[in-house]
Amino acid sequence: MASEKGLGDSVSLAMIQKINLAQKFIEFGDHWSPKVIGKVNSCAVKLVKIQGEFVWHHHEHEDEMFMVVKGEFTMKLRDGDISLKAGECIIIPAGVEHMPVAEKEVEVLLFEPDTTLNTGNITNEKTVEVLEHL
Ligand code: NI
């Protein structure tokens, strides 16, 4: 069909829908448990609510992007802290130790491979092995 030119064989226009982030964030309430909302090439787009202190960890092979949608948090790095607020993002390169800390609940969009484990090289009670899709 001419109107679908440019789209892959497996994609139809009906599959393309806008995503309302605020609406998606209403659908869950648990902290530190990323939800997959889409895929861009080899990366997943994930939403997560964070509050409190996470765990020091790194990801051996994967970069991670955190974009603050609502609220503010501090990304602790071994070299110092970086504060982030809504509209700001940070890319943590593979291998770099980091620990997010949020005083109040924060809504964050993550851009990273689907297989990236939230706690990286660490396994603890916050580790989520299988991610829910919204
Ligand atoms: Ni991480």
Short mmCIF file of C-alpha atoms and ligand atoms in Angstrom, two decimals:
data_model
loop_
_atom_site.label_atom_id
_atom_site.label_comp_id
_atom_site.label_asym_id
_atom_site.label_seq_id
_atom_site.Cartn_x
_atom_site.Cartn_y
_atom_site.Cartn_z
CA MET A 1 0.00 0.00 0.00
CA ALA A 2 1.47 3.34 -1.07
CA SER A 3 0.60 5.10 2.19
CA GLU A 4 2.68 2.63 4.13
CA LYS A 5 5.81 3.16 2.11
CA GLY A 6 8.83 3.53 4.34
CA LEU A 7 7.53 1.32 7.07
CA GLY A 8 8.95 -2.12 7.70
CA ASP A 9 7.00 -5.15 6.54
CA SER A 10 5.93 -6.01 10.06
CA VAL A 11 4.70 -2.53 10.93
CA SER A 12 1.35 -1.03 10.06
CA LEU A 13 0.27 2.52 10.71
CA ALA A 14 -2.30 1.24 13.19
CA MET A 15 0.53 0.12 15.47
CA ILE A 16 1.91 3.63 15.82
CA GLN A 17 0.38 5.34 18.80
CA LYS A 18 1.38 8.28 20.92
CA ILE A 19 2.37 7.56 24.49
CA ASN A 20 1.20 9.83 27.29
CA LEU A 21 3.92 9.51 29.93
CA ALA A 22 1.82 10.96 32.77
CA GLN A 23 -0.88 8.40 32.01
CA LYS A 24 1.67 5.57 31.99
CA PHE A 25 3.09 6.65 35.35
CA ILE A 26 -0.40 6.39 36.88
CA GLU A 27 -0.49 2.69 35.96
CA PHE A 28 2.07 1.62 38.55
CA GLY A 29 3.25 2.61 42.00
CA ASP A 30 6.16 0.38 42.94
CA HIS A 31 9.64 1.82 43.25
CA TRP A 32 12.86 0.73 41.48
CA SER A 33 10.96 -1.59 39.13
CA PRO A 34 11.31 -0.41 35.50
CA LYS A 35 8.41 -0.93 33.10
CA VAL A 36 9.00 -1.24 29.36
CA ILE A 37 6.86 1.09 27.23
CA GLY A 38 8.58 0.73 23.87
CA LYS A 39 11.62 -0.10 21.84
CA VAL A 40 13.88 2.11 19.73
CA ASN A 41 16.27 0.06 17.60
CA SER A 42 18.26 -2.02 20.09
CA CYS A 43 17.20 -0.04 23.15
CA ALA A 44 14.13 -0.17 25.35
CA VAL A 45 12.28 2.85 26.66
CA LYS A 46 11.45 2.20 30.31
CA LEU A 47 9.64 4.14 33.01
CA VAL A 48 10.55 3.84 36.66
CA LYS A 49 9.52 5.49 39.92
CA ILE A 50 12.34 5.86 42.41
CA GLN A 51 12.42 6.90 46.02
CA GLY A 52 15.06 6.46 48.69
CA GLU A 53 18.53 5.08 48.20
CA PHE A 54 19.33 2.46 45.54
CA VAL A 55 22.54 0.40 45.54
CA TRP A 56 26.02 1.15 44.19
CA HIS A 57 26.39 -0.79 40.94
CA HIS A 58 27.67 -0.62 37.38
CA HIS A 59 26.72 -2.19 34.07
CA GLU A 60 29.59 -4.03 32.43
CA HIS A 61 28.59 -3.47 28.79
CA GLU A 62 25.67 -1.04 28.74
CA ASP A 63 25.28 2.71 28.90
CA GLU A 64 22.20 3.96 30.73
CA MET A 65 20.26 7.15 30.17
CA PHE A 66 18.12 8.62 32.97
CA MET A 67 15.74 11.43 32.10
CA VAL A 68 13.76 13.06 34.88
CA VAL A 69 10.10 13.48 33.97
CA LYS A 70 8.88 14.65 37.40
CA GLY A 71 10.67 15.46 40.64
CA GLU A 72 14.39 15.55 41.32
CA PHE A 73 17.09 13.15 42.42
CA THR A 74 20.82 12.88 42.92
CA MET A 75 23.01 10.54 40.91
CA LYS A 76 25.87 9.60 43.17
CA LEU A 77 29.13 8.86 41.38
CA ARG A 78 32.46 7.93 42.94
CA ASP A 79 33.79 11.32 41.78
CA GLY A 80 30.89 13.35 43.21
CA ASP A 81 27.15 13.88 43.08
CA ILE A 82 25.08 15.21 40.18
CA SER A 83 21.63 16.66 40.93
CA LEU A 84 18.95 16.27 38.29
CA LYS A 85 15.51 17.81 38.01
CA ALA A 86 12.59 17.50 35.58
CA GLY A 87 13.70 18.02 32.01
CA GLU A 88 17.28 17.02 32.69
CA CYS A 89 19.00 13.78 31.80
CA ILE A 90 22.25 11.99 32.40
CA ILE A 91 24.04 9.22 30.53
CA ILE A 92 26.05 6.83 32.64
CA PRO A 93 28.66 5.07 30.49
CA ALA A 94 29.17 1.32 30.82
CA GLY A 95 31.46 0.38 33.69
CA VAL A 96 30.88 3.54 35.74
CA GLU A 97 29.64 2.98 39.28
CA HIS A 98 26.52 4.93 40.18
CA MET A 99 23.74 5.07 42.74
CA PRO A 100 20.53 7.08 42.38
CA VAL A 101 19.14 8.66 45.55
CA ALA A 102 15.77 10.39 45.74
CA GLU A 103 14.40 12.14 48.80
CA LYS A 104 10.86 12.14 47.41
CA GLU A 105 9.31 10.02 44.67
CA VAL A 106 10.66 10.79 41.20
CA GLU A 107 9.41 9.73 37.78
CA VAL A 108 12.23 8.76 35.44
CA LEU A 109 12.45 7.62 31.83
CA LEU A 110 15.27 5.15 31.13
CA PHE A 111 16.79 4.47 27.74
CA GLU A 112 18.90 1.32 27.71
CA PRO A 113 18.85 -2.24 26.37
CA ASP A 114 15.85 -4.33 27.34
CA THR A 115 18.19 -6.80 29.02
CA THR A 116 19.92 -4.27 31.28
CA LEU A 117 19.50 -5.42 34.86
CA ASN A 118 18.47 -2.52 37.10
CA THR A 119 21.03 -3.40 39.77
CA GLY A 120 23.79 -4.16 37.23
CA ASN A 121 26.54 -6.31 38.72
CA ILE A 122 24.74 -6.55 42.07
CA THR A 123 21.88 -8.86 42.98
CA ASN A 124 19.75 -7.88 45.94
CA GLU A 125 16.12 -7.40 46.95
CA LYS A 126 15.77 -4.52 44.44
CA THR A 127 16.86 -6.62 41.46
CA VAL A 128 14.09 -7.09 38.88
CA GLU A 129 14.92 -9.84 36.40
CA VAL A 130 11.77 -9.84 34.29
CA LEU A 131 10.32 -6.48 33.41
CA GLU A 132 6.62 -5.77 33.07
CA HIS A 133 5.48 -4.16 29.82
CA LEU A 134 2.91 -1.36 29.96
NI NI B 1 22.37 1.46 36.66
#
